Amino acid sequence: MGNREGGNPRYSFVIPVYNEERNLGELYRRLDGLSDRLDGEMEWVFINDGSRDQSLAFLRNLHQQDSRVTYISLARNFGQQIALTAGLHFAQGEAVIIMDADLQDPPEVALMMIERWQEGYQVVYAQRTKRHQEHWLKRFYAYVFYRLLQRLAHVDIPLDSGDFCLMDRQVVEVLNHLPERNRYLRGLRSWVGFAQTSVRFERSPRFAGDRQYTFTKSLSLAIDGLVSFSKVPLRLATYTGLCAALVALIMAGMVLYWRIVAPDSPVTGLATILIAVFFLGAVQLVSIGILGEYIGRIYEEVKGRPLYVVSEVGDRGESKA
Ligand code: UDP
Ligand code: MG
């Protein structure tokens, strides 16, 4: 175990942790199982994302016992994407592997990724072929979302790939220097380019505990993804506006025609007017909402606050082992 003196580890595992006390023990065992199957040293960077259970205590303990375990503890819950960003800043390895703490991303798949990395690929992302025991509704909206994103985004974001991936140091450096606050990692990862490939795997069920993502969190992640990688929603607003204007013009023409050419025809005004008003109102509200999404992001960027606040660090080289 004792290492470090010789410089940076070859492999870093970056793992966000939010209330995962029941998974960490098993995760540690599984990661430890990889150690003699790898050709270099590992470090495990756990990011405690403001957990309210004993996760942090558990990490402190592990860190004391095993010098491969490092951790950063964020001052509150910042969300998985920010936690990952913090982890990427902190990781030292030549290859950095991102995965979830709940064992839905099997550590053994990392071995397959590492093989591809050794073949020369700089980004190896995992594509799920199956999702075990996830609710059909979640599977359904994940399915729709990934396809929507692929159609709308101006970079090619691969289907059904989550955050689980391996990235070369060179790629991590680029990501670390991206200035934006809005971190949709799987999009940024595609955006950077480099030699990319995928490995396929079946997503396991959670080992223990409940999903930390609520529906609203997932939805907000989805909107983040769409808005930071596509201007199509803005354009959609413009087009809808244009169409509405066209419809209004045609209707005006019809009314005028009836008034002049066929003055006897019964043109009932009220219903038409109501429909038109409601329709236009809806179009305007939606368009303002879409504008707001983008302006809100500009606002976030301009404020220039740090992405996260660290309250505690368990650095390398401190522990006894
Ligand atoms: N997570 C986090 N902060 C959060 C929510 C989740 O760091 O606010 C971590 C969580 O501990 C896990 C990973 O992100 O390691 C994925 O979360 P989860 O399993 O709830 O999401 P799912 O796998 O269902 O997409
Ligand atoms: Mg999970």
mmCIF file of C-alpha atoms and ligand atoms in Angstrom:
data_model
loop_
_atom_site.group_PDB
_atom_site.id
_atom_site.type_symbol
_atom_site.label_atom_id
_atom_site.label_comp_id
_atom_site.label_asym_id
_atom_site.label_seq_id
_atom_site.Cartn_x
_atom_site.Cartn_y
_atom_site.Cartn_z
ATOM 1 C CA MET A 1 0.000 0.000 0.000
ATOM 2 C CA GLY A 2 2.385 2.682 1.133
ATOM 3 C CA ASN A 3 3.253 4.653 -1.947
ATOM 4 C CA ARG A 4 3.134 8.301 -2.906
ATOM 5 C CA GLU A 5 6.771 9.197 -2.341
ATOM 6 C CA GLY A 6 7.447 8.423 -5.962
ATOM 7 C CA GLY A 7 5.030 11.109 -7.224
ATOM 8 C CA ASN A 8 1.604 10.930 -8.763
ATOM 9 C CA PRO A 9 -0.489 7.776 -8.955
ATOM 10 C CA ARG A 10 -1.268 6.315 -12.340
ATOM 11 C CA TYR A 11 -5.004 5.950 -11.776
ATOM 12 C CA SER A 12 -7.382 8.251 -9.917
ATOM 13 C CA PHE A 13 -10.942 7.224 -9.144
ATOM 14 C CA VAL A 14 -13.177 10.230 -8.559
ATOM 15 C CA ILE A 15 -16.300 9.346 -6.599
ATOM 16 C CA PRO A 16 -19.000 11.775 -5.426
ATOM 17 C CA VAL A 17 -20.619 10.789 -2.147
ATOM 18 C CA TYR A 18 -23.929 12.013 -0.862
ATOM 19 C CA ASN A 19 -25.407 9.997 2.000
ATOM 20 C CA GLU A 20 -23.791 6.752 0.916
ATOM 21 C CA GLU A 21 -22.648 5.349 4.280
ATOM 22 C CA ARG A 22 -24.144 1.957 3.485
ATOM 23 C CA ASN A 23 -22.320 1.660 0.171
ATOM 24 C CA LEU A 24 -18.842 2.872 1.038
ATOM 25 C CA GLY A 25 -17.637 -0.319 2.740
ATOM 26 C CA GLU A 26 -18.599 -2.503 -0.188
ATOM 27 C CA LEU A 27 -17.274 0.040 -2.684
ATOM 28 C CA TYR A 28 -13.949 0.064 -0.878
ATOM 29 C CA ARG A 29 -13.762 -3.723 -1.033
ATOM 30 C CA ARG A 30 -14.529 -3.778 -4.731
ATOM 31 C CA LEU A 31 -12.002 -1.049 -5.514
ATOM 32 C CA ASP A 32 -9.393 -2.779 -3.411
ATOM 33 C CA GLY A 33 -10.064 -5.904 -5.475
ATOM 34 C CA LEU A 34 -8.838 -4.066 -8.547
ATOM 35 C CA SER A 35 -5.450 -3.192 -7.119
ATOM 36 C CA ASP A 36 -3.478 -6.230 -8.201
ATOM 37 C CA ARG A 37 -5.103 -6.209 -11.627
ATOM 38 C CA LEU A 38 -3.740 -2.771 -12.445
ATOM 39 C CA ASP A 39 -0.298 -1.875 -13.696
ATOM 40 C CA GLY A 40 0.149 1.173 -11.499
ATOM 41 C CA GLU A 41 -0.834 2.824 -8.288
ATOM 42 C CA MET A 42 -4.331 4.018 -7.590
ATOM 43 C CA GLU A 43 -5.763 6.840 -5.581
ATOM 44 C CA TRP A 44 -9.411 7.173 -4.689
ATOM 45 C CA VAL A 45 -10.705 10.683 -4.430
ATOM 46 C CA PHE A 46 -13.998 10.757 -2.566
ATOM 47 C CA ILE A 47 -15.938 13.995 -2.606
ATOM 48 C CA ASN A 48 -18.292 14.274 0.304
ATOM 49 C CA ASP A 49 -21.063 16.431 -1.095
ATOM 50 C CA GLY A 50 -22.493 17.620 2.208
ATOM 51 C CA SER A 51 -23.749 14.208 3.331
ATOM 52 C CA ARG A 52 -25.987 14.202 6.365
ATOM 53 C CA ASP A 53 -25.188 10.654 7.419
ATOM 54 C CA GLN A 54 -21.926 9.089 8.606
ATOM 55 C CA SER A 55 -20.280 9.103 5.170
ATOM 56 C CA LEU A 56 -17.656 11.679 6.153
ATOM 57 C CA ALA A 57 -16.691 9.854 9.343
ATOM 58 C CA PHE A 58 -16.366 6.695 7.294
ATOM 59 C CA LEU A 59 -14.110 8.430 4.786
ATOM 60 C CA ARG A 60 -11.910 9.923 7.529
ATOM 61 C CA ASN A 61 -11.504 6.465 8.909
ATOM 62 C CA LEU A 62 -10.633 4.884 5.576
ATOM 63 C CA HIS A 63 -8.167 7.675 4.948
ATOM 64 C CA GLN A 64 -6.420 6.935 8.224
ATOM 65 C CA GLN A 65 -6.073 3.277 7.336
ATOM 66 C CA ASP A 66 -5.233 3.402 3.673
ATOM 67 C CA SER A 67 -3.064 6.007 2.019
ATOM 68 C CA ARG A 68 -4.799 5.456 -1.307
ATOM 69 C CA VAL A 69 -7.941 7.023 0.096
ATOM 70 C CA THR A 70 -8.135 10.794 -0.154
ATOM 71 C CA TYR A 71 -11.208 12.917 0.309
ATOM 72 C CA ILE A 72 -12.503 16.443 0.021
ATOM 73 C CA SER A 73 -15.493 17.478 2.007
ATOM 74 C CA LEU A 74 -17.629 20.248 0.543
ATOM 75 C CA ALA A 75 -19.161 22.755 2.926
ATOM 76 C CA ARG A 76 -22.692 21.819 1.872
ATOM 77 C CA ASN A 77 -24.529 19.862 -0.789
ATOM 78 C CA PHE A 78 -23.447 21.380 -4.101
ATOM 79 C CA GLY A 79 -24.795 18.686 -6.384
ATOM 80 C CA GLN A 80 -23.130 15.804 -8.149
ATOM 81 C CA GLN A 81 -21.767 17.730 -11.119
ATOM 82 C CA ILE A 82 -20.007 20.276 -8.931
ATOM 83 C CA ALA A 83 -18.721 17.526 -6.647
ATOM 84 C CA LEU A 84 -17.233 15.857 -9.703
ATOM 85 C CA THR A 85 -15.640 19.122 -10.769
ATOM 86 C CA ALA A 86 -14.018 19.448 -7.357
ATOM 87 C CA GLY A 87 -12.807 15.866 -7.624
ATOM 88 C CA LEU A 88 -11.275 16.489 -11.039
ATOM 89 C CA HIS A 89 -9.405 19.503 -9.670
ATOM 90 C CA PHE A 90 -8.062 17.371 -6.883
ATOM 91 C CA ALA A 91 -7.184 14.148 -8.717
ATOM 92 C CA GLN A 92 -3.557 13.616 -9.688
ATOM 93 C CA GLY A 93 -3.607 10.459 -11.773
ATOM 94 C CA GLU A 94 -2.555 10.045 -15.374
ATOM 95 C CA ALA A 95 -5.915 8.480 -16.053
ATOM 96 C CA VAL A 96 -8.932 9.678 -14.116
ATOM 97 C CA ILE A 97 -11.999 7.487 -13.719
ATOM 98 C CA ILE A 98 -15.305 8.965 -12.633
ATOM 99 C CA MET A 99 -17.914 6.738 -11.051
ATOM 100 C CA ASP A 100 -20.864 6.685 -8.657
ATOM 101 C CA ALA A 101 -20.546 5.572 -5.066
ATOM 102 C CA ASP A 102 -23.592 3.313 -5.113
ATOM 103 C CA LEU A 103 -21.987 0.556 -7.204
ATOM 104 C CA GLN A 104 -24.336 1.175 -10.096
ATOM 105 C CA ASP A 105 -21.175 1.672 -12.098
ATOM 106 C CA PRO A 106 -19.301 -1.595 -11.469
ATOM 107 C CA PRO A 107 -15.630 -0.905 -10.651
ATOM 108 C CA GLU A 108 -14.664 -3.866 -12.806
ATOM 109 C CA VAL A 109 -15.815 -2.007 -15.918
ATOM 110 C CA ALA A 110 -12.992 0.434 -15.186
ATOM 111 C CA LEU A 111 -10.577 -2.334 -16.159
ATOM 112 C CA MET A 112 -12.122 -2.428 -19.634
ATOM 113 C CA MET A 113 -11.810 1.342 -19.857
ATOM 114 C CA ILE A 114 -8.175 1.196 -18.848
ATOM 115 C CA GLU A 115 -7.483 -1.311 -21.616
ATOM 116 C CA ARG A 116 -8.883 1.086 -24.184
ATOM 117 C CA TRP A 117 -6.901 3.940 -22.658
ATOM 118 C CA GLN A 118 -3.750 1.894 -23.033
ATOM 119 C CA GLU A 119 -4.637 1.455 -26.690
ATOM 120 C CA GLY A 120 -4.398 5.227 -27.002
ATOM 121 C CA TYR A 121 -7.940 6.531 -26.456
ATOM 122 C CA GLN A 122 -8.096 9.615 -24.272
ATOM 123 C CA VAL A 123 -11.752 9.481 -23.331
ATOM 124 C CA VAL A 124 -13.485 6.178 -22.697
ATOM 125 C CA TYR A 125 -17.088 6.527 -21.632
ATOM 126 C CA ALA A 126 -19.445 3.784 -20.533
ATOM 127 C CA GLN A 127 -22.643 3.242 -22.428
ATOM 128 C CA ARG A 128 -25.411 1.395 -20.636
ATOM 129 C CA THR A 129 -27.070 -1.364 -22.522
ATOM 130 C CA LYS A 130 -29.492 -2.211 -19.738
ATOM 131 C CA ARG A 131 -30.709 -0.590 -16.611
ATOM 132 C CA HIS A 132 -31.549 -3.059 -13.903
ATOM 133 C CA GLN A 133 -34.403 -2.454 -11.542
ATOM 134 C CA GLU A 134 -34.840 1.160 -12.358
ATOM 135 C CA HIS A 135 -38.362 2.423 -12.449
ATOM 136 C CA TRP A 136 -39.902 2.277 -15.934
ATOM 137 C CA LEU A 137 -40.755 5.944 -15.735
ATOM 138 C CA LYS A 138 -37.102 6.855 -15.071
ATOM 139 C CA ARG A 139 -36.021 4.577 -17.922
ATOM 140 C CA PHE A 140 -38.587 6.239 -20.144
ATOM 141 C CA TYR A 141 -37.583 9.807 -19.479
ATOM 142 C CA ALA A 142 -33.894 8.944 -19.649
ATOM 143 C CA TYR A 143 -34.591 7.402 -23.058
ATOM 144 C CA VAL A 144 -36.470 10.441 -24.328
ATOM 145 C CA PHE A 145 -34.014 12.928 -22.847
ATOM 146 C CA TYR A 146 -30.870 11.405 -24.341
ATOM 147 C CA ARG A 147 -32.463 11.302 -27.768
ATOM 148 C CA LEU A 148 -33.750 14.849 -27.519
ATOM 149 C CA LEU A 149 -30.359 16.058 -26.400
ATOM 150 C CA GLN A 150 -28.660 14.329 -29.260
ATOM 151 C CA ARG A 151 -30.924 16.003 -31.794
ATOM 152 C CA LEU A 152 -30.660 19.453 -30.297
ATOM 153 C CA ALA A 153 -27.109 19.742 -29.031
ATOM 154 C CA HIS A 154 -24.445 21.293 -31.205
ATOM 155 C CA VAL A 155 -21.893 18.769 -30.022
ATOM 156 C CA ASP A 156 -22.420 15.084 -30.498
ATOM 157 C CA ILE A 157 -23.266 13.764 -27.041
ATOM 158 C CA PRO A 158 -23.390 9.968 -27.155
ATOM 159 C CA LEU A 159 -26.634 8.193 -26.294
ATOM 160 C CA ASP A 160 -27.160 6.572 -22.894
ATOM 161 C CA SER A 161 -23.820 7.506 -21.430
ATOM 162 C CA GLY A 162 -23.714 8.963 -17.971
ATOM 163 C CA ASP A 163 -20.796 10.335 -16.046
ATOM 164 C CA PHE A 164 -19.053 6.983 -15.705
ATOM 165 C CA CYS A 165 -15.898 7.347 -17.796
ATOM 166 C CA LEU A 166 -12.145 7.437 -17.971
ATOM 167 C CA MET A 167 -10.274 10.546 -19.046
ATOM 168 C CA ASP A 168 -6.658 11.090 -19.820
ATOM 169 C CA ARG A 169 -4.736 13.721 -17.826
ATOM 170 C CA GLN A 170 -4.616 15.960 -20.907
ATOM 171 C CA VAL A 171 -8.420 15.961 -21.127
ATOM 172 C CA VAL A 172 -8.807 16.559 -17.400
ATOM 173 C CA GLU A 173 -6.522 19.584 -17.649
ATOM 174 C CA VAL A 174 -8.699 21.038 -20.387
ATOM 175 C CA LEU A 175 -11.863 20.455 -18.325
ATOM 176 C CA ASN A 176 -10.234 21.960 -15.254
ATOM 177 C CA HIS A 177 -9.505 25.116 -17.152
ATOM 178 C CA LEU A 178 -12.965 25.596 -18.623
ATOM 179 C CA PRO A 179 -14.291 28.746 -17.032
ATOM 180 C CA GLU A 180 -17.991 27.983 -16.974
ATOM 181 C CA ARG A 181 -19.994 27.513 -13.834
ATOM 182 C CA ASN A 182 -22.541 25.323 -15.405
ATOM 183 C CA ARG A 183 -21.008 21.889 -15.324
ATOM 184 C CA TYR A 184 -22.743 19.367 -17.452
ATOM 185 C CA LEU A 185 -19.826 17.001 -17.513
ATOM 186 C CA ARG A 186 -20.965 14.495 -20.065
ATOM 187 C CA GLY A 187 -21.538 17.351 -22.484
ATOM 188 C CA LEU A 188 -18.238 19.061 -21.770
ATOM 189 C CA ARG A 189 -16.520 15.722 -22.115
ATOM 190 C CA SER A 190 -17.860 15.391 -25.659
ATOM 191 C CA TRP A 191 -17.146 19.014 -26.406
ATOM 192 C CA VAL A 192 -13.395 18.734 -25.764
ATOM 193 C CA GLY A 193 -12.885 16.215 -28.519
ATOM 194 C CA PHE A 194 -9.738 14.005 -28.479
ATOM 195 C CA ALA A 195 -9.812 10.310 -29.319
ATOM 196 C CA GLN A 196 -13.000 8.976 -27.749
ATOM 197 C CA THR A 197 -14.484 5.532 -27.554
ATOM 198 C CA SER A 198 -17.038 3.670 -25.484
ATOM 199 C CA VAL A 199 -17.354 0.451 -23.558
ATOM 200 C CA ARG A 200 -20.757 -1.108 -23.060
ATOM 201 C CA PHE A 201 -22.027 -2.312 -19.729
ATOM 202 C CA GLU A 202 -25.183 -3.213 -17.892
ATOM 203 C CA ARG A 203 -26.077 -0.744 -15.201
ATOM 204 C CA SER A 204 -26.510 -2.560 -11.902
ATOM 205 C CA PRO A 205 -29.099 -1.694 -9.317
ATOM 206 C CA ARG A 206 -28.061 0.426 -6.358
ATOM 207 C CA PHE A 207 -26.192 -1.643 -3.779
ATOM 208 C CA ALA A 208 -27.933 0.007 -0.813
ATOM 209 C CA GLY A 209 -29.719 3.164 0.134
ATOM 210 C CA ASP A 210 -32.035 5.354 -1.871
ATOM 211 C CA ARG A 211 -31.487 7.294 -4.986
ATOM 212 C CA GLN A 212 -30.196 10.765 -4.116
ATOM 213 C CA TYR A 213 -31.688 12.301 -7.191
ATOM 214 C CA THR A 214 -35.254 13.439 -6.954
ATOM 215 C CA PHE A 215 -37.338 13.959 -10.054
ATOM 216 C CA THR A 216 -36.795 17.719 -9.841
ATOM 217 C CA LYS A 217 -33.017 17.281 -9.572
ATOM 218 C CA SER A 218 -33.030 15.067 -12.665
ATOM 219 C CA LEU A 219 -35.221 17.519 -14.536
ATOM 220 C CA SER A 220 -32.973 20.398 -13.617
ATOM 221 C CA LEU A 221 -29.926 18.419 -14.773
ATOM 222 C CA ALA A 222 -31.725 17.715 -18.046
ATOM 223 C CA ILE A 223 -32.546 21.399 -18.584
ATOM 224 C CA ASP A 224 -28.942 22.308 -17.743
ATOM 225 C CA GLY A 225 -27.781 19.855 -20.367
ATOM 226 C CA LEU A 226 -30.111 21.173 -23.031
ATOM 227 C CA VAL A 227 -29.526 24.837 -22.365
ATOM 228 C CA SER A 228 -25.754 24.670 -22.088
ATOM 229 C CA PHE A 229 -25.341 22.671 -25.240
ATOM 230 C CA SER A 230 -28.033 23.943 -27.534
ATOM 231 C CA LYS A 231 -29.447 27.201 -28.762
ATOM 232 C CA VAL A 232 -32.347 25.399 -30.389
ATOM 233 C CA PRO A 233 -34.842 26.261 -27.612
ATOM 234 C CA LEU A 234 -34.207 29.966 -28.242
ATOM 235 C CA ARG A 235 -34.728 29.514 -31.933
ATOM 236 C CA LEU A 236 -37.845 27.483 -31.231
ATOM 237 C CA ALA A 237 -39.287 30.489 -29.421
ATOM 238 C CA THR A 238 -38.558 32.678 -32.429
ATOM 239 C CA TYR A 239 -40.166 30.221 -34.823
ATOM 240 C CA THR A 240 -43.275 29.786 -32.697
ATOM 241 C CA GLY A 241 -43.572 33.555 -32.539
ATOM 242 C CA LEU A 242 -43.295 33.788 -36.318
ATOM 243 C CA CYS A 243 -45.887 31.052 -36.837
ATOM 244 C CA ALA A 244 -48.290 32.732 -34.432
ATOM 245 C CA ALA A 245 -47.868 35.995 -36.292
ATOM 246 C CA LEU A 246 -48.592 34.244 -39.568
ATOM 247 C CA VAL A 247 -51.754 32.634 -38.220
ATOM 248 C CA ALA A 248 -52.912 35.991 -36.888
ATOM 249 C CA LEU A 249 -52.338 37.607 -40.292
ATOM 250 C CA ILE A 250 -54.308 34.917 -42.087
ATOM 251 C CA MET A 251 -57.160 35.255 -39.626
ATOM 252 C CA ALA A 252 -57.200 39.018 -40.084
ATOM 253 C CA GLY A 253 -57.360 38.516 -43.820
ATOM 254 C CA MET A 254 -60.275 36.121 -43.485
ATOM 255 C CA VAL A 255 -62.242 38.469 -41.287
ATOM 256 C CA LEU A 256 -61.627 41.337 -43.643
ATOM 257 C CA TYR A 257 -62.743 39.201 -46.582
ATOM 258 C CA TRP A 258 -65.947 38.161 -44.864
ATOM 259 C CA ARG A 259 -66.738 41.711 -43.859
ATOM 260 C CA ILE A 260 -66.292 43.090 -47.368
ATOM 261 C CA VAL A 261 -67.241 40.280 -49.765
ATOM 262 C CA ALA A 262 -69.748 38.295 -47.716
ATOM 263 C CA PRO A 263 -71.176 40.682 -45.139
ATOM 264 C CA ASP A 264 -73.931 38.203 -44.202
ATOM 265 C CA SER A 265 -71.642 35.411 -42.982
ATOM 266 C CA PRO A 266 -71.774 34.923 -39.240
ATOM 267 C CA VAL A 267 -68.318 35.879 -37.946
ATOM 268 C CA THR A 268 -68.505 35.314 -34.243
ATOM 269 C CA GLY A 269 -65.810 37.348 -32.632
ATOM 270 C CA LEU A 270 -65.542 36.399 -29.001
ATOM 271 C CA ALA A 271 -64.389 32.798 -29.245
ATOM 272 C CA THR A 272 -61.770 33.566 -31.854
ATOM 273 C CA ILE A 273 -60.420 36.468 -29.873
ATOM 274 C CA LEU A 274 -60.214 34.434 -26.693
ATOM 275 C CA ILE A 275 -58.378 31.627 -28.433
ATOM 276 C CA ALA A 276 -55.970 34.040 -30.054
ATOM 277 C CA VAL A 277 -55.279 35.850 -26.787
ATOM 278 C CA PHE A 278 -54.657 32.650 -24.879
ATOM 279 C CA PHE A 279 -52.475 31.226 -27.597
ATOM 280 C CA LEU A 280 -50.354 34.339 -27.886
ATOM 281 C CA GLY A 281 -50.123 34.625 -24.129
ATOM 282 C CA ALA A 282 -48.834 31.069 -23.908
ATOM 283 C CA VAL A 283 -46.304 31.610 -26.663
ATOM 284 C CA GLN A 284 -45.030 34.728 -24.956
ATOM 285 C CA LEU A 285 -44.741 33.134 -21.555
ATOM 286 C CA VAL A 286 -42.886 30.136 -22.894
ATOM 287 C CA SER A 287 -40.546 32.352 -24.874
ATOM 288 C CA ILE A 288 -39.832 34.543 -21.880
ATOM 289 C CA GLY A 289 -39.195 31.420 -19.837
ATOM 290 C CA ILE A 290 -36.703 30.130 -22.369
ATOM 291 C CA LEU A 291 -34.991 33.518 -22.504
ATOM 292 C CA GLY A 292 -34.890 33.463 -18.732
ATOM 293 C CA GLU A 293 -33.085 30.118 -18.729
ATOM 294 C CA TYR A 294 -30.291 31.580 -20.779
ATOM 295 C CA ILE A 295 -30.163 34.920 -19.008
ATOM 296 C CA GLY A 296 -30.124 33.133 -15.666
ATOM 297 C CA ARG A 297 -27.049 31.289 -16.808
ATOM 298 C CA ILE A 298 -25.353 34.477 -17.928
ATOM 299 C CA TYR A 299 -26.125 35.856 -14.480
ATOM 300 C CA GLU A 300 -24.555 32.810 -12.824
ATOM 301 C CA GLU A 301 -21.440 33.167 -14.931
ATOM 302 C CA VAL A 302 -21.121 36.898 -14.328
ATOM 303 C CA LYS A 303 -21.390 36.629 -10.559
ATOM 304 C CA GLY A 304 -18.154 34.715 -10.686
ATOM 305 C CA ARG A 305 -18.560 32.946 -7.362
ATOM 306 C CA PRO A 306 -16.334 29.953 -6.763
ATOM 307 C CA LEU A 307 -17.908 26.698 -7.882
ATOM 308 C CA TYR A 308 -17.683 25.069 -4.485
ATOM 309 C CA VAL A 309 -16.447 25.602 -0.950
ATOM 310 C CA VAL A 310 -14.220 23.001 0.666
ATOM 311 C CA SER A 311 -14.479 22.484 4.398
ATOM 312 C CA GLU A 312 -12.029 19.651 4.931
ATOM 313 C CA VAL A 313 -9.381 17.804 2.958
ATOM 314 C CA GLY A 314 -7.848 14.406 3.559
ATOM 315 C CA ASP A 315 -4.770 14.787 1.440
ATOM 316 C CA ARG A 316 -2.319 12.261 0.175
ATOM 317 C CA GLY A 317 0.699 11.458 2.221
ATOM 318 C CA GLU A 318 -0.976 12.309 5.525
ATOM 319 C CA SER A 319 -2.206 8.917 6.549
ATOM 320 C CA LYS A 320 -0.128 6.351 8.340
ATOM 321 C CA ALA A 321 -0.214 3.429 5.967
HETATM 322 N N1 UDP B 1 -24.573 12.561 -5.537
HETATM 323 C C1 UDP B 1 -23.885 13.696 -5.074
HETATM 324 N N2 UDP B 1 -24.612 14.832 -4.790
HETATM 325 C C2 UDP B 1 -25.971 14.893 -4.947
HETATM 326 C C3 UDP B 1 -26.640 13.744 -5.444
HETATM 327 C C4 UDP B 1 -25.903 12.613 -5.726
HETATM 328 O O1 UDP B 1 -22.671 13.691 -4.937
HETATM 329 O O2 UDP B 1 -26.546 15.943 -4.665
HETATM 330 C C5 UDP B 1 -23.784 11.339 -5.852
HETATM 331 C C6 UDP B 1 -24.300 10.065 -5.200
HETATM 332 O O3 UDP B 1 -23.744 9.870 -3.927
HETATM 333 C C7 UDP B 1 -23.865 9.016 -6.176
HETATM 334 C C8 UDP B 1 -23.938 9.714 -7.516
HETATM 335 O O4 UDP B 1 -23.919 11.115 -7.229
HETATM 336 O O5 UDP B 1 -22.524 8.610 -5.958
HETATM 337 C C9 UDP B 1 -25.189 9.333 -8.305
HETATM 338 O O6 UDP B 1 -26.343 9.583 -7.529
HETATM 339 P P1 UDP B 1 -27.628 8.647 -7.581
HETATM 340 O O7 UDP B 1 -27.232 7.230 -7.429
HETATM 341 O O8 UDP B 1 -28.606 9.185 -6.599
HETATM 342 O O9 UDP B 1 -28.171 8.939 -9.035
HETATM 343 P P2 UDP B 1 -28.573 7.878 -10.185
HETATM 344 O O10 UDP B 1 -27.532 6.808 -10.195
HETATM 345 O O11 UDP B 1 -29.901 7.355 -9.806
HETATM 346 O O12 UDP B 1 -28.588 8.701 -11.429
HETATM 347 MG MG MG B 2 -27.114 5.668 -8.577
#
